[in-house]
Short mmCIF file of C-alpha atoms in Angstrom, two decimals:
data_model
loop_
_atom_site.label_atom_id
_atom_site.label_comp_id
_atom_site.label_asym_id
_atom_site.label_seq_id
_atom_site.Cartn_x
_atom_site.Cartn_y
_atom_site.Cartn_z
CA GLU E 1 85.33 49.25 135.29
CA ALA E 2 85.43 50.45 138.44
CA GLY E 3 82.20 51.48 139.81
CA VAL E 4 80.82 54.36 141.81
CA THR E 5 82.71 54.86 144.79
CA GLN E 6 81.36 56.39 148.18
CA PHE E 7 82.80 56.65 151.46
CA PRO E 8 82.28 56.92 154.52
CA SER E 9 80.04 53.58 154.18
CA HIS E 10 78.50 54.77 157.38
CA SER E 11 78.97 57.93 159.76
CA VAL E 12 77.53 58.60 163.28
CA ILE E 13 77.89 62.23 164.29
CA GLU E 14 76.39 64.19 167.00
CA LYS E 15 73.96 67.09 166.19
CA GLY E 16 75.71 70.36 165.21
CA GLN E 17 79.02 68.87 163.82
CA THR E 18 79.71 68.93 160.09
CA VAL E 19 80.18 65.59 157.86
CA THR E 20 81.65 65.32 154.90
CA LEU E 21 80.80 62.70 152.20
CA ARG E 22 82.56 62.03 149.24
CA CYS E 23 81.66 60.04 146.05
CA ASP E 24 84.22 59.06 143.12
CA PRO E 25 81.83 58.56 139.90
CA ILE E 26 83.15 56.28 137.39
CA SER E 27 85.92 57.36 135.07
CA GLY E 28 84.64 59.24 132.39
CA HIS E 29 81.03 60.03 133.63
CA ASP E 30 80.17 63.75 133.19
CA ASN E 31 77.08 63.56 134.98
CA LEU E 32 76.99 62.92 138.85
CA TYR E 33 73.56 62.94 141.08
CA TRP E 34 72.94 63.05 144.85
CA TYR E 35 70.27 61.22 145.95
CA ARG E 36 69.00 60.80 149.59
CA ARG E 37 66.72 58.23 151.21
CA VAL E 38 65.37 58.58 154.77
CA MET E 39 64.22 55.67 156.07
CA GLY E 40 61.36 54.06 155.17
CA LYS E 41 60.71 56.95 152.82
CA GLU E 42 61.51 57.39 148.66
CA ILE E 43 65.17 57.96 147.37
CA LYS E 44 64.90 61.96 146.87
CA PHE E 45 66.84 63.54 144.12
CA LEU E 46 69.07 66.40 145.66
CA LEU E 47 71.08 67.93 142.98
CA HIS E 48 72.98 67.22 139.65
CA PHE E 49 76.54 68.09 138.32
CA VAL E 50 77.69 68.06 134.85
CA LYS E 51 81.35 68.29 134.82
CA GLU E 52 82.06 70.72 137.55
CA SER E 53 79.33 72.55 137.01
CA LYS E 54 75.39 72.55 139.19
CA GLN E 55 73.19 71.83 136.68
CA ASP E 56 69.85 71.12 138.93
CA GLU E 57 70.02 71.92 142.60
CA SER E 58 66.67 71.93 143.09
CA GLY E 59 66.47 68.86 145.90
CA MET E 60 68.98 70.50 148.08
CA PRO E 61 67.04 70.54 151.64
CA ASN E 62 68.52 73.93 152.69
CA ASN E 63 71.51 76.05 152.63
CA ARG E 64 72.98 73.49 155.54
CA PHE E 65 73.88 71.21 152.54
CA LEU E 66 76.69 71.90 150.13
CA ALA E 67 78.15 70.02 147.16
CA GLU E 68 81.12 70.57 145.35
CA ARG E 69 82.77 69.01 142.13
CA THR E 70 86.10 70.36 141.88
CA GLY E 71 87.83 69.79 138.92
CA GLY E 72 84.69 67.82 137.43
CA THR E 73 86.20 64.45 138.93
CA TYR E 74 84.79 63.52 142.59
CA SER E 75 82.04 65.61 144.22
CA THR E 76 81.71 66.12 148.31
CA LEU E 77 78.26 66.77 150.22
CA LYS E 78 79.05 68.72 152.92
CA VAL E 79 76.08 68.84 155.83
CA GLN E 80 76.95 71.87 158.47
CA PRO E 81 75.77 71.90 160.75
CA ALA E 82 73.87 68.50 160.82
CA GLU E 83 70.46 67.89 162.26
CA LEU E 84 68.72 64.99 163.32
CA GLU E 85 66.40 64.75 160.36
CA ASP E 86 69.26 64.85 158.31
CA SER E 87 69.94 60.87 158.92
CA GLY E 88 69.55 58.83 156.29
CA VAL E 89 71.17 57.20 153.53
CA TYR E 90 73.36 59.24 150.63
CA PHE E 91 73.77 57.72 147.30
CA CYS E 92 75.67 58.87 144.40
CA ALA E 93 75.29 58.04 140.68
CA SER E 94 77.00 58.74 137.92
CA SER E 95 76.53 58.31 134.06
CA ARG E 96 78.21 59.27 130.87
CA SER E 97 76.69 62.19 128.65
CA GLY E 98 73.81 61.37 126.84
CA THR E 99 73.07 58.02 128.65
CA VAL E 100 70.82 59.33 131.11
CA ILE E 101 67.77 59.32 129.01
CA THR E 102 67.45 55.37 129.61
CA GLY E 103 69.15 54.96 132.77
CA ARG E 104 71.19 51.48 131.67
CA GLY E 105 74.49 54.05 132.10
CA TYR E 106 73.07 55.62 135.31
CA THR E 107 75.24 54.01 138.43
CA PHE E 108 74.70 53.99 141.86
CA GLY E 109 77.07 53.98 144.77
CA SER E 110 76.33 51.80 147.85
CA GLY E 111 75.53 55.10 149.49
CA THR E 112 76.75 56.53 152.77
CA ARG E 113 74.48 56.00 156.01
CA LEU E 114 74.44 59.16 158.03
CA THR E 115 73.27 58.90 161.40
CA VAL E 116 72.77 62.07 163.56
CA VAL E 117 72.25 61.89 167.37
CA GLN V 1 54.77 65.61 147.43
CA GLN V 2 55.52 62.32 146.31
CA GLN V 3 55.74 61.73 142.85
CA VAL V 4 55.51 58.04 142.88
CA LYS V 5 53.30 55.80 144.94
CA GLN V 6 54.35 52.29 145.41
CA SER V 7 53.04 49.27 147.30
CA PRO V 8 52.84 47.14 149.36
CA GLN V 9 55.86 48.30 151.53
CA SER V 10 56.83 44.46 152.12
CA LEU V 11 55.91 41.43 150.57
CA ILE V 12 56.78 37.53 151.41
CA VAL V 13 56.20 34.87 148.93
CA GLN V 14 56.76 31.36 148.45
CA LYS V 15 59.69 29.95 146.70
CA GLY V 16 57.91 29.43 143.20
CA GLY V 17 55.48 31.78 143.41
CA ILE V 18 54.66 35.41 141.61
CA SER V 19 55.58 38.74 143.33
CA ILE V 20 53.90 41.80 142.23
CA ILE V 21 54.72 45.13 143.20
CA ASN V 22 52.68 48.11 142.09
CA CYS V 23 53.41 51.81 141.51
CA ALA V 24 51.47 54.96 140.36
CA TYR V 25 52.07 58.26 139.05
CA GLU V 26 50.31 61.76 138.40
CA ASN V 27 52.85 63.28 136.14
CA THR V 28 52.33 62.66 132.37
CA ALA V 29 55.38 64.31 131.56
CA PHE V 30 57.50 61.36 132.80
CA ASP V 31 59.01 59.40 129.78
CA TYR V 32 60.88 56.13 131.11
CA PHE V 33 59.79 54.17 133.72
CA PRO V 34 62.83 51.94 135.49
CA TRP V 35 62.64 49.80 138.45
CA TYR V 36 65.77 48.92 140.61
CA GLN V 37 66.84 45.93 142.92
CA GLN V 38 68.59 46.72 145.79
CA PHE V 39 70.40 44.22 148.12
CA PRO V 40 71.65 45.14 151.35
CA GLY V 41 74.63 47.30 151.57
CA LYS V 42 74.96 47.92 147.98
CA GLY V 43 73.25 50.74 145.72
CA PRO V 44 69.85 50.46 143.68
CA ALA V 45 70.57 48.43 140.28
CA LEU V 46 68.47 48.99 137.43
CA LEU V 47 66.86 46.03 136.82
CA ILE V 48 64.10 46.33 134.04
CA ALA V 49 62.71 49.54 132.37
CA ILE V 50 59.94 50.75 129.87
CA ARG V 51 58.89 53.56 127.67
CA PRO V 52 55.09 54.82 128.48
CA ASP V 53 54.34 53.79 124.62
CA VAL V 54 54.66 50.14 125.56
CA SER V 55 52.18 48.10 127.39
CA GLU V 56 54.77 45.17 128.52
CA LYS V 57 58.09 44.24 128.45
CA LYS V 58 59.78 41.22 129.53
CA GLU V 59 63.36 39.85 130.39
CA GLY V 60 63.16 36.47 131.89
CA ARG V 61 61.43 36.37 134.97
CA PHE V 62 60.76 40.05 135.60
CA THR V 63 57.57 41.66 133.42
CA ILE V 64 56.69 45.36 133.77
CA SER V 65 53.27 45.87 132.73
CA PHE V 66 52.13 49.47 131.97
CA ASN V 67 48.98 51.08 131.99
CA LYS V 68 49.15 54.44 130.44
CA SER V 69 45.85 55.44 130.90
CA ALA V 70 45.66 54.48 134.08
CA LYS V 71 48.84 55.89 134.93
CA GLN V 72 50.09 52.75 136.86
CA PHE V 73 52.52 50.34 136.05
CA SER V 74 53.80 46.85 137.92
CA LEU V 75 56.78 44.70 138.19
CA HIS V 76 55.81 41.08 138.08
CA ILE V 77 58.52 38.30 139.19
CA MET V 78 57.43 34.87 138.07
CA ASP V 79 58.84 31.53 139.72
CA SER V 80 60.13 34.15 142.56
CA GLN V 81 63.40 32.58 144.16
CA PRO V 82 65.16 33.25 147.60
CA GLY V 83 67.88 35.24 145.71
CA ASP V 84 65.55 37.63 144.44
CA SER V 85 64.69 38.77 148.17
CA ALA V 86 65.68 42.43 148.37
CA THR V 87 64.45 45.96 148.32
CA TYR V 88 62.68 47.30 144.76
CA PHE V 89 62.28 50.67 143.95
CA CYS V 90 59.92 52.03 141.03
CA ALA V 91 61.12 55.10 139.39
CA ALA V 92 59.93 57.60 136.81
CA LYS V 93 62.05 60.02 134.98
CA GLY V 94 61.52 63.74 134.49
CA GLY V 95 64.04 65.48 132.99
CA ASN V 96 67.40 64.27 134.32
CA GLN V 97 66.07 63.29 137.55
CA PHE V 98 64.48 60.21 138.88
CA TYR V 99 61.23 60.11 141.31
CA PHE V 100 61.41 57.06 143.20
CA GLY V 101 58.98 54.86 144.86
CA THR V 102 59.48 54.30 148.92
CA GLY V 103 60.30 50.86 147.86
CA THR V 104 59.49 47.29 148.74
CA SER V 105 60.89 44.64 150.76
CA LEU V 106 60.60 41.52 149.21
CA THR V 107 61.45 38.08 150.88
CA VAL V 108 61.17 34.82 149.04
CA ILE V 109 60.64 31.93 151.70
CA PRO V 110 62.48 28.68 150.17
#
């Protein structure tokens, strides 16, 4: 099966601009997660979709971040306006319903490296 | 507040040596402890995992040792190989999300 696909792989934008990251989960995976790693820090949870519904968005840093998952398929994460501290690698992961408990069905994408200058 | 603390930040090991990475946590509600391996340009991939009712799990050259009373767990890589050079993250599952450590960059020298 195809893996989790994220694009772009890299994005360099100026402070104040808008950037939209996209994640295509593995087909059939109802659960979709966004995580972020700021350089040298831990990978941090941002939010969790079950199909098109936000199950948990407790990790979203502030209201400059907007995540959507229309139709329960791909998801987008928009940052508007971007700030310097938003730089980092944004990972998306997906899993089937009921498999997240083991983590084995929890597949990460390769990430989008966002640099805000 | 960092939920999972990982050390060391970087590690250099000779080929054939043992690599050891340590993690500690505070939240006793965590119910699953995986280790992820990440190569440059790739996403983290599950390497090995353990539940808190087990003290050790071994898969090939990789072993997790888990000390529930001390709230610590570690990854041991036996007979380390240059192909093991990667970043390793420990994690702990609470609810439907994972809490990750800061990562350890492992370099295995031929």
